[in-house]
mmCIF file of C-alpha atoms and ligand atoms in Angstrom:
data_model
loop_
_atom_site.group_PDB
_atom_site.id
_atom_site.type_symbol
_atom_site.label_atom_id
_atom_site.label_comp_id
_atom_site.label_asym_id
_atom_site.label_seq_id
_atom_site.Cartn_x
_atom_site.Cartn_y
_atom_site.Cartn_z
ATOM 1 C CA MET A 1 11.914 -5.926 23.926
ATOM 2 C CA LEU A 2 9.497 -6.777 26.774
ATOM 3 C CA THR A 3 8.316 -10.312 27.175
ATOM 4 C CA LYS A 4 5.043 -9.850 28.926
ATOM 5 C CA TYR A 5 3.460 -13.215 28.093
ATOM 6 C CA PRO A 6 4.795 -16.769 28.746
ATOM 7 C CA PRO A 7 7.535 -17.416 26.188
ATOM 8 C CA SER A 8 5.608 -20.182 24.439
ATOM 9 C CA LEU A 9 2.690 -17.768 23.844
ATOM 10 C CA ASN A 10 4.924 -15.118 22.353
ATOM 11 C CA HIS A 11 5.195 -17.466 19.405
ATOM 12 C CA ILE A 12 1.612 -18.547 19.132
ATOM 13 C CA ASP A 13 0.889 -19.561 15.533
ATOM 14 C CA LEU A 14 -1.357 -16.882 14.108
ATOM 15 C CA ALA A 15 -2.186 -18.622 10.818
ATOM 16 C CA GLY A 16 -5.199 -20.886 10.087
ATOM 17 C CA SER A 17 -8.282 -20.660 12.359
ATOM 18 C CA ARG A 18 -6.595 -18.265 14.757
ATOM 19 C CA GLY A 19 -5.850 -15.935 11.821
ATOM 20 C CA ARG A 20 -9.537 -16.118 10.677
ATOM 21 C CA VAL A 21 -10.758 -15.241 14.219
ATOM 22 C CA LEU A 22 -8.277 -12.366 14.513
ATOM 23 C CA GLU A 23 -9.252 -11.057 11.113
ATOM 24 C CA LEU A 24 -13.040 -11.161 11.907
ATOM 25 C CA LEU A 25 -12.470 -9.328 15.184
ATOM 26 C CA ARG A 26 -10.112 -6.789 13.575
ATOM 27 C CA MET A 27 -12.674 -5.949 10.948
ATOM 28 C CA GLY A 28 -15.507 -5.841 13.505
ATOM 29 C CA GLN A 29 -17.396 -8.493 11.524
ATOM 30 C CA ALA A 30 -17.870 -10.673 14.532
ATOM 31 C CA GLY A 31 -17.781 -9.863 18.253
ATOM 32 C CA THR A 32 -19.085 -12.940 20.085
ATOM 33 C CA ARG A 33 -18.153 -16.614 20.150
ATOM 34 C CA ALA A 34 -21.454 -17.438 18.448
ATOM 35 C CA GLU A 35 -20.758 -14.992 15.599
ATOM 36 C CA LEU A 36 -17.211 -16.285 15.247
ATOM 37 C CA ALA A 37 -18.606 -19.857 14.978
ATOM 38 C CA ASN A 38 -21.108 -18.717 12.306
ATOM 39 C CA PHE A 39 -18.548 -16.900 10.202
ATOM 40 C CA THR A 40 -15.816 -19.524 10.343
ATOM 41 C CA GLY A 41 -18.006 -22.643 10.284
ATOM 42 C CA LEU A 42 -16.042 -23.961 13.304
ATOM 43 C CA SER A 43 -17.786 -25.526 16.312
ATOM 44 C CA ARG A 44 -18.517 -23.527 19.419
ATOM 45 C CA GLY A 45 -16.013 -25.722 21.261
ATOM 46 C CA ALA A 46 -13.283 -25.040 18.741
ATOM 47 C CA ILE A 47 -13.960 -21.276 18.916
ATOM 48 C CA SER A 48 -13.857 -21.313 22.712
ATOM 49 C CA PHE A 49 -10.490 -23.116 22.606
ATOM 50 C CA ILE A 50 -9.083 -20.569 20.089
ATOM 51 C CA VAL A 51 -10.438 -17.596 22.041
ATOM 52 C CA SER A 52 -8.968 -18.921 25.245
ATOM 53 C CA ASP A 53 -5.576 -19.391 23.595
ATOM 54 C CA LEU A 54 -5.596 -15.910 22.033
ATOM 55 C CA THR A 55 -6.777 -14.270 25.272
ATOM 56 C CA GLN A 56 -3.992 -15.940 27.308
ATOM 57 C CA ALA A 57 -1.492 -14.646 24.760
ATOM 58 C CA GLY A 58 -2.895 -11.133 25.170
ATOM 59 C CA PHE A 59 -4.494 -10.712 21.761
ATOM 60 C CA LEU A 60 -8.082 -10.400 23.033
ATOM 61 C CA ARG A 61 -10.010 -8.560 25.715
ATOM 62 C CA MET A 62 -13.595 -9.188 26.777
ATOM 63 C CA GLU A 63 -16.533 -7.086 27.875
ATOM 64 C CA PRO A 64 -19.843 -8.389 29.347
ATOM 65 C CA GLY A 65 -22.589 -8.886 26.779
ATOM 66 C CA ASP A 66 -25.939 -7.242 26.726
ATOM 67 C CA ALA A 67 -28.200 -9.345 29.006
ATOM 68 C CA ALA A 68 -31.331 -7.736 27.559
ATOM 69 C CA GLY A 69 -30.654 -9.193 24.106
ATOM 70 C CA ARG A 70 -32.219 -12.357 22.824
ATOM 71 C CA GLY A 71 -30.695 -15.671 23.913
ATOM 72 C CA ARG A 72 -27.782 -16.096 26.279
ATOM 73 C CA PRO A 73 -25.821 -12.938 26.839
ATOM 74 C CA GLY A 74 -22.599 -13.284 24.849
ATOM 75 C CA GLU A 75 -19.391 -11.711 26.026
ATOM 76 C CA ARG A 76 -18.097 -9.243 23.462
ATOM 77 C CA LEU A 77 -14.585 -9.979 22.261
ATOM 78 C CA TYR A 78 -12.210 -7.197 21.064
ATOM 79 C CA LEU A 79 -8.784 -7.329 19.449
ATOM 80 C CA ASN A 80 -6.112 -5.820 21.650
ATOM 81 C CA PRO A 81 -4.245 -3.934 18.902
ATOM 82 C CA GLN A 82 -1.028 -3.471 20.810
ATOM 83 C CA ALA A 83 -0.679 -7.123 21.921
ATOM 84 C CA ARG A 84 2.122 -7.411 19.368
ATOM 85 C CA LEU A 85 3.883 -4.867 17.164
ATOM 86 C CA VAL A 86 5.267 -4.935 13.647
ATOM 87 C CA LEU A 87 7.782 -2.860 11.704
ATOM 88 C CA GLY A 88 6.736 -1.189 8.472
ATOM 89 C CA ILE A 89 9.628 0.057 6.353
ATOM 90 C CA GLU A 90 9.712 2.089 3.127
ATOM 91 C CA ILE A 91 12.884 2.245 1.140
ATOM 92 C CA GLY A 92 13.337 5.110 -1.272
ATOM 93 C CA GLU A 93 16.188 6.590 -3.288
ATOM 94 C CA ALA A 94 17.211 9.348 -0.860
ATOM 95 C CA ARG A 95 15.913 7.984 2.492
ATOM 96 C CA ALA A 96 14.334 5.071 4.290
ATOM 97 C CA SER A 97 11.521 5.353 6.807
ATOM 98 C CA ALA A 98 10.438 2.889 9.476
ATOM 99 C CA VAL A 99 7.386 2.762 11.728
ATOM 100 C CA ILE A 100 6.373 0.622 14.617
ATOM 101 C CA ALA A 101 2.744 -0.272 14.001
ATOM 102 C CA ASP A 102 0.062 -2.083 15.945
ATOM 103 C CA LEU A 103 -2.107 -4.999 14.778
ATOM 104 C CA HIS A 104 -4.284 -2.611 12.802
ATOM 105 C CA ALA A 105 -1.101 -1.548 10.946
ATOM 106 C CA HIS A 106 -1.607 1.833 12.593
ATOM 107 C CA PRO A 107 1.789 3.562 13.056
ATOM 108 C CA LEU A 108 2.713 4.353 16.652
ATOM 109 C CA ARG A 109 6.106 6.020 16.061
ATOM 110 C CA SER A 110 8.446 6.545 13.160
ATOM 111 C CA ALA A 111 12.107 7.213 12.237
ATOM 112 C CA THR A 112 13.859 8.235 9.016
ATOM 113 C CA ALA A 113 17.452 7.723 7.877
ATOM 114 C CA ALA A 114 19.131 9.316 4.867
ATOM 115 C CA THR A 115 20.960 7.071 2.371
ATOM 116 C CA SER A 116 24.713 7.524 2.151
ATOM 117 C CA GLY A 117 24.786 7.063 -1.637
ATOM 118 C CA PRO A 118 22.694 6.319 -4.694
ATOM 119 C CA GLY A 119 22.966 2.496 -4.640
ATOM 120 C CA GLY A 120 20.343 0.003 -3.475
ATOM 121 C CA ARG A 121 22.674 -1.433 -0.825
ATOM 122 C CA GLN A 122 23.102 2.024 0.795
ATOM 123 C CA ALA A 123 19.310 2.325 0.800
ATOM 124 C CA VAL A 124 18.977 -0.999 2.648
ATOM 125 C CA GLU A 125 21.587 0.069 5.131
ATOM 126 C CA ALA A 126 19.556 3.281 5.781
ATOM 127 C CA ALA A 127 16.466 1.050 6.281
ATOM 128 C CA ILE A 128 18.271 -0.944 8.922
ATOM 129 C CA ARG A 129 19.350 2.269 10.665
ATOM 130 C CA ALA A 130 15.815 3.616 10.631
ATOM 131 C CA ALA A 131 14.462 0.326 11.967
ATOM 132 C CA GLN A 132 17.009 0.186 14.723
ATOM 133 C CA GLN A 133 16.275 3.776 15.687
ATOM 134 C CA VAL A 134 12.481 3.326 15.874
ATOM 135 C CA MET A 135 12.885 0.127 17.885
ATOM 136 C CA ALA A 136 15.281 1.815 20.286
ATOM 137 C CA GLU A 137 12.844 4.653 20.970
ATOM 138 C CA GLY A 138 10.925 2.796 23.602
ATOM 139 C CA ALA A 139 10.240 -0.685 24.808
ATOM 140 C CA GLY A 140 7.071 -2.184 23.487
ATOM 141 C CA GLN A 141 5.343 -5.473 23.069
ATOM 142 C CA PRO A 142 7.135 -8.233 21.217
ATOM 143 C CA LEU A 143 7.796 -7.652 17.535
ATOM 144 C CA LEU A 144 6.325 -10.077 15.006
ATOM 145 C CA GLY A 145 8.551 -9.059 12.063
ATOM 146 C CA ALA A 146 8.846 -6.424 9.321
ATOM 147 C CA GLY A 147 7.175 -5.602 6.022
ATOM 148 C CA VAL A 148 9.173 -3.616 3.489
ATOM 149 C CA ALA A 149 7.994 -1.494 0.598
ATOM 150 C CA VAL A 150 10.620 -1.009 -2.176
ATOM 151 C CA PRO A 151 10.840 0.473 -5.667
ATOM 152 C CA GLY A 152 11.086 -1.950 -8.622
ATOM 153 C CA VAL A 153 10.451 -5.607 -9.215
ATOM 154 C CA VAL A 154 10.898 -7.938 -6.200
ATOM 155 C CA ASP A 155 11.915 -11.586 -6.554
ATOM 156 C CA ALA A 156 10.780 -14.518 -4.503
ATOM 157 C CA ASP A 157 13.718 -14.172 -2.061
ATOM 158 C CA GLY A 158 12.792 -10.622 -1.181
ATOM 159 C CA ALA A 159 15.479 -8.923 -3.301
ATOM 160 C CA VAL A 160 14.964 -5.990 -5.710
ATOM 161 C CA LEU A 161 15.615 -7.711 -9.025
ATOM 162 C CA MET A 162 15.595 -4.418 -10.837
ATOM 163 C CA ALA A 163 14.464 -0.868 -10.320
ATOM 164 C CA PRO A 164 15.375 0.697 -13.702
ATOM 165 C CA ASP A 165 14.495 4.265 -12.738
ATOM 166 C CA LEU A 166 17.093 4.148 -9.877
ATOM 167 C CA GLY A 167 19.597 1.889 -11.626
ATOM 168 C CA TRP A 168 19.303 -0.820 -8.988
ATOM 169 C CA HIS A 169 19.887 -4.462 -9.855
ATOM 170 C CA ASP A 170 19.871 -7.553 -7.598
ATOM 171 C CA VAL A 171 19.750 -5.784 -4.242
ATOM 172 C CA PRO A 172 19.033 -8.186 -1.370
ATOM 173 C CA VAL A 173 16.548 -6.666 1.031
ATOM 174 C CA ALA A 174 14.857 -9.426 3.130
ATOM 175 C CA ALA A 175 18.074 -11.250 4.007
ATOM 176 C CA PRO A 176 20.092 -8.309 5.532
ATOM 177 C CA LEU A 177 16.982 -7.008 7.328
ATOM 178 C CA ARG A 178 16.203 -10.463 8.727
ATOM 179 C CA ALA A 179 19.779 -10.713 9.969
ATOM 180 C CA ALA A 180 19.538 -7.257 11.596
ATOM 181 C CA LEU A 181 16.209 -8.217 13.253
ATOM 182 C CA GLY A 182 17.541 -11.440 14.788
ATOM 183 C CA GLY A 183 15.806 -13.800 12.363
ATOM 184 C CA LEU A 184 12.308 -12.299 12.499
ATOM 185 C CA PRO A 185 10.258 -12.749 9.333
ATOM 186 C CA VAL A 186 10.606 -10.049 6.707
ATOM 187 C CA GLU A 187 8.191 -9.605 3.756
ATOM 188 C CA VAL A 188 9.161 -7.391 0.806
ATOM 189 C CA ALA A 189 6.939 -5.946 -1.925
ATOM 190 C CA ASN A 190 6.949 -3.198 -4.496
ATOM 191 C CA ARG A 191 5.691 0.147 -3.122
ATOM 192 C CA ALA A 192 2.464 0.144 -5.153
ATOM 193 C CA LYS A 193 1.647 -3.391 -4.032
ATOM 194 C CA ALA A 194 2.364 -2.650 -0.442
ATOM 195 C CA ALA A 195 0.223 0.531 -0.725
ATOM 196 C CA ALA A 196 -2.599 -1.580 -2.188
ATOM 197 C CA VAL A 197 -2.414 -3.892 0.847
ATOM 198 C CA GLY A 198 -2.438 -0.823 3.143
ATOM 199 C CA GLU A 199 -5.510 0.697 1.537
ATOM 200 C CA HIS A 200 -7.226 -2.665 1.732
ATOM 201 C CA TRP A 201 -6.239 -3.274 5.336
ATOM 202 C CA SER A 202 -7.075 0.111 6.845
ATOM 203 C CA GLY A 203 -7.705 2.675 4.094
ATOM 204 C CA ALA A 204 -10.132 3.338 1.264
ATOM 205 C CA GLY A 205 -10.462 -0.388 0.448
ATOM 206 C CA ARG A 206 -11.351 -1.746 3.898
ATOM 207 C CA GLY A 207 -13.664 -4.721 3.478
ATOM 208 C CA VAL A 208 -13.433 -4.616 -0.360
ATOM 209 C CA GLU A 209 -12.787 -7.996 -2.044
ATOM 210 C CA ARG A 210 -11.577 -6.767 -5.464
ATOM 211 C CA MET A 211 -9.705 -3.522 -5.747
ATOM 212 C CA LEU A 212 -6.892 -1.881 -7.666
ATOM 213 C CA TYR A 213 -4.402 0.660 -6.395
ATOM 214 C CA LEU A 214 -2.905 2.815 -9.105
ATOM 215 C CA SER A 215 0.294 4.522 -8.145
ATOM 216 C CA VAL A 216 1.369 7.408 -10.354
ATOM 217 C CA GLY A 217 4.850 8.737 -9.705
ATOM 218 C CA THR A 218 8.105 8.310 -11.587
ATOM 219 C CA GLY A 219 6.394 5.307 -13.196
ATOM 220 C CA VAL A 220 2.888 3.917 -13.076
ATOM 221 C CA SER A 221 2.341 0.700 -11.144
ATOM 222 C CA LEU A 222 -0.572 -1.243 -9.964
ATOM 223 C CA GLY A 223 -1.377 -3.299 -6.887
ATOM 224 C CA ILE A 224 -4.175 -5.851 -7.502
ATOM 225 C CA ILE A 225 -6.260 -7.219 -4.640
ATOM 226 C CA ILE A 226 -8.443 -10.164 -5.546
ATOM 227 C CA GLY A 227 -10.465 -12.117 -2.969
ATOM 228 C CA GLY A 228 -8.806 -9.982 -0.317
ATOM 229 C CA ASN A 229 -5.364 -11.072 -1.270
ATOM 230 C CA LEU A 230 -2.556 -9.408 -3.220
ATOM 231 C CA TYR A 231 -2.448 -11.019 -6.671
ATOM 232 C CA ARG A 232 0.960 -12.322 -7.607
ATOM 233 C CA GLY A 233 1.972 -13.153 -11.190
ATOM 234 C CA ALA A 234 4.086 -16.090 -12.433
ATOM 235 C CA SER A 235 7.339 -14.141 -12.365
ATOM 236 C CA LEU A 236 6.226 -11.374 -9.914
ATOM 237 C CA THR A 237 6.116 -8.676 -12.591
ATOM 238 C CA GLU A 238 2.339 -8.224 -12.288
ATOM 239 C CA GLY A 239 1.030 -4.695 -12.085
ATOM 240 C CA GLU A 240 3.625 -3.172 -14.410
ATOM 241 C CA LEU A 241 0.856 -0.962 -15.825
ATOM 242 C CA GLY A 242 3.349 1.758 -16.832
ATOM 243 C CA HIS A 243 4.648 -0.480 -19.605
ATOM 244 C CA THR A 244 1.302 -1.272 -21.200
ATOM 245 C CA THR A 245 0.888 0.403 -24.625
ATOM 246 C CA VAL A 246 -1.496 3.329 -25.007
ATOM 247 C CA GLU A 247 -0.041 4.857 -28.232
ATOM 248 C CA PRO A 248 1.363 2.281 -30.677
ATOM 249 C CA ASP A 249 3.746 4.845 -32.260
ATOM 250 C CA GLY A 250 4.260 6.930 -29.174
ATOM 251 C CA PRO A 251 7.561 7.946 -27.445
ATOM 252 C CA LEU A 252 10.282 5.330 -26.928
ATOM 253 C CA CYS A 253 10.245 3.966 -23.359
ATOM 254 C CA PRO A 254 13.471 2.756 -21.500
ATOM 255 C CA CYS A 255 11.877 -0.744 -21.649
ATOM 256 C CA GLY A 256 12.359 -0.743 -25.420
ATOM 257 C CA ASN A 257 8.642 -0.481 -26.301
ATOM 258 C CA ARG A 258 6.940 2.568 -27.809
ATOM 259 C CA GLY A 259 3.997 4.468 -26.355
ATOM 260 C CA CYS A 260 4.093 2.893 -22.866
ATOM 261 C CA LEU A 261 1.597 4.575 -20.506
ATOM 262 C CA GLN A 262 4.409 5.967 -18.313
ATOM 263 C CA THR A 263 6.007 7.845 -21.226
ATOM 264 C CA LEU A 264 2.723 9.744 -21.521
ATOM 265 C CA ALA A 265 1.213 9.755 -17.989
ATOM 266 C CA SER A 266 3.721 9.807 -15.112
ATOM 267 C CA GLY A 267 5.267 12.605 -13.068
ATOM 268 C CA PRO A 268 8.136 13.137 -15.596
ATOM 269 C CA ALA A 269 5.761 12.882 -18.549
ATOM 270 C CA LEU A 270 3.431 15.513 -16.973
ATOM 271 C CA LEU A 271 6.329 17.885 -16.289
ATOM 272 C CA ALA A 272 7.689 17.463 -19.815
ATOM 273 C CA LEU A 273 4.272 18.212 -21.318
ATOM 274 C CA VAL A 274 3.755 21.271 -19.105
ATOM 275 C CA ARG A 275 7.191 22.622 -20.127
ATOM 276 C CA GLN A 276 6.421 22.083 -23.829
ATOM 277 C CA LEU A 277 3.014 23.768 -23.662
ATOM 278 C CA ALA A 278 4.293 26.680 -21.511
ATOM 279 C CA ARG A 279 7.020 27.534 -24.102
ATOM 280 C CA SER A 280 4.306 28.708 -26.479
ATOM 281 C CA ALA A 281 2.252 30.369 -23.727
ATOM 282 C CA PRO A 282 4.099 33.465 -22.467
ATOM 283 C CA ASP A 283 1.204 34.413 -20.210
ATOM 284 C CA SER A 284 1.188 31.086 -18.357
ATOM 285 C CA ARG A 285 1.297 31.208 -14.550
ATOM 286 C CA LEU A 286 4.086 28.690 -14.776
ATOM 287 C CA TRP A 287 6.576 31.374 -15.756
ATOM 288 C CA PRO A 288 6.279 33.486 -12.607
ATOM 289 C CA LEU A 289 5.752 30.417 -10.463
ATOM 290 C CA THR A 290 9.180 28.981 -11.567
ATOM 291 C CA GLY A 291 10.960 32.336 -11.554
ATOM 292 C CA ARG A 292 10.999 32.047 -15.408
ATOM 293 C CA ARG A 293 13.087 28.918 -15.096
ATOM 294 C CA LEU A 294 10.948 26.080 -16.426
ATOM 295 C CA GLU A 295 13.791 23.598 -15.825
ATOM 296 C CA THR A 296 13.024 23.955 -12.066
ATOM 297 C CA LEU A 297 9.376 23.002 -12.624
ATOM 298 C CA THR A 298 7.905 20.560 -10.048
ATOM 299 C CA LEU A 299 4.523 18.938 -9.457
ATOM 300 C CA VAL A 300 3.900 21.552 -6.762
ATOM 301 C CA HIS A 301 4.187 24.354 -9.347
ATOM 302 C CA VAL A 302 1.792 22.551 -11.689
ATOM 303 C CA ALA A 303 -0.711 21.993 -8.890
ATOM 304 C CA GLN A 304 -0.518 25.676 -7.905
ATOM 305 C CA ALA A 305 -1.001 26.849 -11.509
ATOM 306 C CA LEU A 306 -3.945 24.482 -11.909
ATOM 307 C CA ARG A 307 -5.626 26.074 -8.835
ATOM 308 C CA ASP A 308 -4.849 29.507 -10.208
ATOM 309 C CA GLY A 309 -6.845 28.617 -13.358
ATOM 310 C CA ASP A 310 -3.818 28.363 -15.659
ATOM 311 C CA PRO A 311 -4.871 26.904 -19.073
ATOM 312 C CA VAL A 312 -1.449 25.248 -19.681
ATOM 313 C CA ALA A 313 -1.657 23.253 -16.376
ATOM 314 C CA ALA A 314 -5.293 22.460 -17.060
ATOM 315 C CA THR A 315 -4.609 21.146 -20.572
ATOM 316 C CA ALA A 316 -1.605 19.051 -19.369
ATOM 317 C CA VAL A 317 -3.568 17.510 -16.467
ATOM 318 C CA GLN A 318 -6.527 16.734 -18.812
ATOM 319 C CA THR A 319 -4.167 15.077 -21.263
ATOM 320 C CA VAL A 320 -2.445 12.971 -18.636
ATOM 321 C CA GLY A 321 -5.714 12.162 -16.899
ATOM 322 C CA ARG A 322 -7.123 10.989 -20.232
ATOM 323 C CA TYR A 323 -4.349 8.477 -20.759
ATOM 324 C CA LEU A 324 -4.702 7.267 -17.171
ATOM 325 C CA GLY A 325 -8.445 7.003 -17.778
ATOM 326 C CA VAL A 326 -7.951 4.883 -20.906
ATOM 327 C CA ALA A 327 -5.745 2.506 -18.954
ATOM 328 C CA THR A 328 -8.121 2.477 -16.007
ATOM 329 C CA ALA A 329 -11.104 1.715 -18.369
ATOM 330 C CA ASN A 330 -9.210 -1.246 -19.783
ATOM 331 C CA LEU A 331 -8.379 -2.478 -16.251
ATOM 332 C CA ILE A 332 -12.062 -2.106 -15.185
ATOM 333 C CA ASN A 333 -13.233 -4.111 -18.270
ATOM 334 C CA LEU A 334 -10.600 -6.752 -17.564
ATOM 335 C CA LEU A 335 -11.014 -7.239 -13.794
ATOM 336 C CA ASN A 336 -14.421 -5.710 -12.898
ATOM 337 C CA PRO A 337 -13.214 -4.391 -9.514
ATOM 338 C CA GLU A 338 -15.478 -2.630 -6.932
ATOM 339 C CA LEU A 339 -12.820 0.012 -6.258
ATOM 340 C CA VAL A 340 -9.933 1.812 -7.919
ATOM 341 C CA VAL A 341 -7.731 3.858 -5.598
ATOM 342 C CA LEU A 342 -5.741 6.639 -7.204
ATOM 343 C CA GLY A 343 -2.455 7.068 -5.332
ATOM 344 C CA GLY A 344 1.222 7.929 -5.648
ATOM 345 C CA PRO A 345 2.818 11.354 -5.614
ATOM 346 C CA VAL A 346 1.173 12.705 -8.806
ATOM 347 C CA CYS A 347 -2.407 11.848 -7.786
ATOM 348 C CA ARG A 348 -1.700 13.094 -4.250
ATOM 349 C CA GLU A 349 -0.432 16.450 -5.553
ATOM 350 C CA MET A 350 -3.180 16.701 -8.140
ATOM 351 C CA PRO A 351 -6.432 15.179 -7.004
ATOM 352 C CA GLU A 352 -7.948 17.013 -10.039
ATOM 353 C CA LEU A 353 -6.740 14.052 -12.115
ATOM 354 C CA GLY A 354 -9.564 11.980 -10.747
ATOM 355 C CA GLU A 355 -12.129 13.868 -12.969
ATOM 356 C CA PRO A 356 -10.606 13.130 -16.426
ATOM 357 C CA VAL A 357 -9.950 9.561 -15.274
ATOM 358 C CA ARG A 358 -13.632 9.060 -14.304
ATOM 359 C CA LEU A 359 -14.828 10.747 -17.489
ATOM 360 C CA GLU A 360 -12.725 8.459 -19.693
ATOM 361 C CA VAL A 361 -13.773 5.382 -17.714
ATOM 362 C CA ARG A 362 -17.472 6.336 -18.193
ATOM 363 C CA LYS A 363 -16.879 6.809 -21.913
ATOM 364 C CA ARG A 364 -14.962 3.649 -22.521
ATOM 365 C CA ALA A 365 -15.603 0.905 -20.037
ATOM 366 C CA LEU A 366 -18.631 -1.440 -20.001
ATOM 367 C CA GLY A 367 -21.623 0.123 -18.247
ATOM 368 C CA LEU A 368 -22.153 -2.757 -15.833
ATOM 369 C CA ALA A 369 -18.489 -2.652 -14.856
ATOM 370 C CA VAL A 370 -18.543 1.176 -14.437
ATOM 371 C CA ASP A 371 -21.616 1.027 -12.285
ATOM 372 C CA ALA A 372 -20.002 -1.454 -9.992
ATOM 373 C CA CYS A 373 -16.785 0.465 -9.502
ATOM 374 C CA ARG A 374 -15.889 3.494 -7.443
ATOM 375 C CA ILE A 375 -12.758 5.552 -8.257
ATOM 376 C CA VAL A 376 -11.436 7.295 -5.173
ATOM 377 C CA PRO A 377 -8.340 9.034 -3.921
ATOM 378 C CA SER A 378 -5.992 7.196 -1.539
ATOM 379 C CA ALA A 379 -7.167 7.477 2.084
ATOM 380 C CA LEU A 380 -3.653 6.875 3.502
ATOM 381 C CA ALA A 381 -1.952 9.345 1.104
ATOM 382 C CA GLY A 382 1.814 9.427 1.579
ATOM 383 C CA ASN A 383 1.600 6.798 4.431
ATOM 384 C CA ALA A 384 0.148 4.140 2.154
ATOM 385 C CA PRO A 385 3.377 2.283 1.456
ATOM 386 C CA LEU A 386 4.472 2.364 5.167
ATOM 387 C CA VAL A 387 1.103 1.301 6.547
ATOM 388 C CA GLY A 388 0.954 -1.161 3.690
ATOM 389 C CA SER A 389 4.274 -2.712 4.466
ATOM 390 C CA ALA A 390 3.204 -3.331 8.063
ATOM 391 C CA ALA A 391 -0.126 -4.743 6.821
ATOM 392 C CA LEU A 392 1.726 -6.995 4.320
ATOM 393 C CA LEU A 393 3.553 -8.712 7.158
ATOM 394 C CA LEU A 394 0.359 -8.984 9.300
ATOM 395 C CA HIS A 395 -1.731 -10.323 6.414
ATOM 396 C CA GLY A 396 1.003 -12.871 5.661
ATOM 397 C CA LEU A 397 1.134 -14.051 9.237
ATOM 398 C CA LEU A 398 -2.671 -14.358 9.595
ATOM 399 C CA THR A 399 -3.011 -16.251 6.281
ATOM 400 C CA GLY A 400 0.110 -18.379 6.761
ATOM 401 C CA THR A 401 1.952 -17.097 3.674
ATOM 402 C CA VAL A 402 4.619 -15.668 5.998
ATOM 403 C CA LYS A 403 6.024 -18.160 8.474
ATOM 404 C CA GLN A 404 6.524 -17.028 12.018
ATOM 405 C CA SER A 405 10.014 -17.369 13.488
ATOM 406 C CA VAL A 406 10.338 -20.028 16.054
ATOM 407 C CA PRO A 407 12.387 -19.221 19.200
ATOM 408 C CA ALA A 408 15.794 -20.856 19.365
HETATM 409 ZN ZN1 LIG B 8 7.845 0.751 -21.209
#
């Protein structure tokens, strides 16, 4: 790793007022010392001190102001996005991916490593390999730490408490990664929550104060941003939308409850419904698309059939979209967000789901809440968890919820 700046400035504390200033510049909400003073409520003197500190440490660059404007010409300040870098890591069942990202959480390069077995510990080992590979691919500016997106419920120590779909229990993630990164801070979150932070930081939710990110995949989970921050529940199980009841006497869910949303509206639920409907529809496009082997059915087949005008695929997507719409209407009534982002593999493969969701929301949610809320597809698509994991770490450093490592 290069050390371009004086060692003390490599570890400049980015939280507090410095974090506010960096955030205003990153968002383009302020560009001069006067604007920074206005937005933060700090004195011009305090702002000048912070700006000088951040400039010396390489975070800011300046351009002459417009002398033709009113008042004193103010130098324009800009964030230098590559002053420091962060790692974003996504851990999945079969592989782990890592990116080196800049201060906008924009990925600069990436690496992937396959897992050597089905367990969570093997997945973490793959993440360490991917991280080491992407770090070795070229010297860069100093690294601030890593954010990690994982499946399942994460505890306060950054371990996966449980990921029932994968059979993972008590898998330490933050601790082994921190050790592999020489003690740099590591922040871990569930994939949907990381993706929510990513969309908020640099995707569809940029500048939005209250937003929801709905991830539809093997399960259905929710990232909740309130006041620009990721909402965290008392025992960190917030956002388990897939286990809210939508049919009191519906199918049994592995969680023990009946009629959970994800038994009716997830990737596996959609595929099961399509198979069931296709069995009594011999003319369905799904038969030729799967080589008459419905057991090989994937989301790609369903999306193709939908675009070919297949009634089975259309009915299934309508049904699943309706359940997602009911759940979304309830969320909109409850939280009155400005934005709902539809993400995850199912929504990515089938953007057509957006229509039944919007229709159901218009039918069921309160008019004032519906009028205030846009429902949009993810802007970061498959990159949302990776960008989000990098943003998670950056957001934590700027707001002080993640502590910077202090040099030995
Ligand atoms: Zn359940």
